[in-house]
Amino acid sequence: VTRRPRCLLLTGCLLAAVPLGAEPAMPEVLLSRQLMEDHGLRPGDVVQLSRDGDPARARPFRVAAGYEPTPDPMRFTAKRLEARLHLADMLALSADTRDPQARESVSAINVALNDADAEAVKRFTKDVQARLPNLAVLPTSGGGAADPFVVLERFHVAISVVTILGSTAFLLALMVMRAEERREIAGILRLLGFRRRRILLQVLLEGLLVAALGATFGVAFALLLEDVVNAFFQWRYDTALVFVRVTSEIALRCVAIAAPLGMLAGLVASFTLLRRDVGELVRR
Amino acid sequence: MTPVGFAWRSLSREPARAVLGVAGVAIVGALLFDMLLLSRGLLVSFRDLLQATGYDVRVTASPAMPGTGPMLTDPARIIAELRRLPEVGDVRAVRGEAGSAPRGDRWLEVTVLGIGPEPRTEGRLLRGRDLTDAVEPAEVVVNETLARNLGVEPGATLVLRPGRPDARTAVPPRSYRVVGVADFPFDMAGQRTACMSLAALRLGQFGRDADAAEILLVASRPEMGPDAAVAAIRRARPDLHAFTIEEFLQRFRQGDFSYFRQISAVLTLVTSFFAFLLVATLLTVSVNQRLGEVAALRALGFTRRRVAKDLLAECALVVGTGSLLALPLGLVLARVLDDILRGMPGLPERLHFFVLEPWAVGLHLLLLGVAGLLAALWPVAVAVRLPIAATLRREVVS
């Protein structure tokens, strides 16, 4: 299949123990689903790959199969036009012929530890650095404060805080109106012998109920929207990445923030009302 | 009394309610305003950075973004070829490589920029002078961070070697004369930069491909413009990829930056709806509490139109005051959110996510105005359709 040269991400893997196909004559390649769809390719097609887009330096490869690239949050906006080659084929294709060491070089070695807790990672890092001081050992999780996802999380938390502030003002205004609406009722209850504390408890419970119901509705709404948001962004960026996940922890956190806020709003709203004299409350 | 005066009295009669309503609109409005600033902030900021270099066309070896695709080989020949084009004013090649500089017994990472063919600093010179063709020792212009971290100033000697501090290399370190300190537009926070000529970069053996450049910066002739220059380059060298700044930005818009555009679009919708909900609820509850008062006013001779005007004025006062307060509040919040997002690795320090533009102020006011107007429709409808006698009777009986 002859195509206009495109820039691809080539990944070389040590796949010697797992042959991609039976035909040894032509090297084989795995292509990402996106690349297969983009170029209308099928397993068995022959593609030309070159290091720099120069057709003179291109080599033919037989497409063994397509694959779904592992969703990578760091590159979810990029179109995943990728190919996986045997490491030897990739080095033959991409190594600098002027550099004798180029065929002996790889950019990274992925290591999966049997025991992957933080202590084991630390021990392994220390061990490798002691034996091979020129190697950089980087854990694949927990990029620290500069991790883009830690930054994005902080951004989303900041937006949540502003939303909570807006919601609190909204809730407070509502509770003030509700309290004012029931000024006379509060006065009558006081005349009937209800103590301030009893009325206050009622207001607090009402605030708690409103906030808890609101938060539950919010969580239910988020659960309903979860699939819609994921479907939209997965379609938009052609990725299998999950963008929104409403976990039980998040749902609980949402209710845990909303409930005390509702109680607080009820308390603040009724405070001025309950300080007033009974006569003032029942006066029309 | 005018509807505005009447609305003012209604609001000031219940100050707590009015203040909370205004505060709610101001907070939600601030978030809405920020989302509008975010929707184009990165592009505007990035365009400013690209334009600050004075070059309006970029040329790369592949459609990939600079630094991620193959290098341009033999840049001197390409530059000579492009300079012959009548649409092209100036061309320069840029290449970035990893280097290290010693401080005590440690090596610190330094980004080494090579500029050619004429040695000229990419950034704005702060102190000292620009690069010359001097070879022994070769000259470098450094950024403030490097000058501060290594305690070097114009006239000092800087030792550099290729590769990151942890890389094994047989290439010996070389000494360079620091001739200036400059502000480089694409520096990341904390990045140490040393800029030298392409010839010095080659001599120092920075990078594998000796004769290559990452990107060519092209300045079109003012009378021709960047589009004509790009067309001419594409005709002359169809194997190269030339982009105007706008085309370059278009690629960012569709790729890396689109997440923020979309999150801002979603949050703009959500915050507008939230503002609508807030004002609608407050006005509806407020009207429901004052049905007797509205009926009495109607009985006194207030027309339906007048009652509607009073309520609309009340809504306008709450939404208008909240919207105006949202502007300074939004700017402060934008600063906070911008500081958070700029903590992302790999971003130029001068890039901003939130950029103030006049259209954003206008759209913010328009969206809140529309939300307020829509929110007022139901309470206004309730108030104007109120049966006067029945409402007054109910009020007296209750």
mmCIF file of C-alpha atoms in Angstrom, chain A residues 179-196 199 273-274 276-283:
data_model
loop_
_atom_site.group_PDB
_atom_site.id
_atom_site.type_symbol
_atom_site.label_atom_id
_atom_site.label_comp_id
_atom_site.label_asym_id
_atom_site.label_seq_id
_atom_site.Cartn_x
_atom_site.Cartn_y
_atom_site.Cartn_z
ATOM 1 C CA ALA A 179 -36.760 31.342 57.809
ATOM 2 C CA GLU A 180 -38.374 34.705 57.106
ATOM 3 C CA GLU A 181 -41.394 32.949 55.603
ATOM 4 C CA ARG A 182 -41.870 31.054 58.819
ATOM 5 C CA ARG A 183 -41.301 33.962 61.153
ATOM 6 C CA GLU A 184 -44.864 33.845 62.434
ATOM 7 C CA ILE A 185 -44.846 30.060 62.821
ATOM 8 C CA ALA A 186 -41.651 30.310 64.848
ATOM 9 C CA GLY A 187 -43.326 32.956 67.032
ATOM 10 C CA ILE A 188 -46.416 30.828 67.550
ATOM 11 C CA LEU A 189 -44.292 27.785 68.414
ATOM 12 C CA ARG A 190 -42.427 29.895 70.941
ATOM 13 C CA LEU A 191 -45.749 31.064 72.418
ATOM 14 C CA LEU A 192 -46.868 27.436 72.658
ATOM 15 C CA GLY A 193 -43.836 26.673 74.748
ATOM 16 C CA PHE A 194 -41.326 25.361 72.243
ATOM 17 C CA ARG A 195 -37.815 26.330 73.314
ATOM 18 C CA ARG A 196 -35.371 28.104 71.031
ATOM 19 C CA ILE A 199 -36.858 25.229 66.896
ATOM 20 C CA LEU A 273 -34.848 35.053 63.673
ATOM 21 C CA LEU A 274 -34.455 33.204 66.951
ATOM 22 C CA ARG A 276 -35.895 38.220 68.199
ATOM 23 C CA ASP A 277 -38.510 38.648 70.855
ATOM 24 C CA VAL A 278 -41.667 36.455 70.589
ATOM 25 C CA GLY A 279 -43.881 39.518 70.242
ATOM 26 C CA GLU A 280 -41.803 40.780 67.379
ATOM 27 C CA LEU A 281 -42.054 37.410 65.638
ATOM 28 C CA VAL A 282 -45.841 37.176 65.750
ATOM 29 C CA ARG A 283 -46.465 40.857 64.951
#
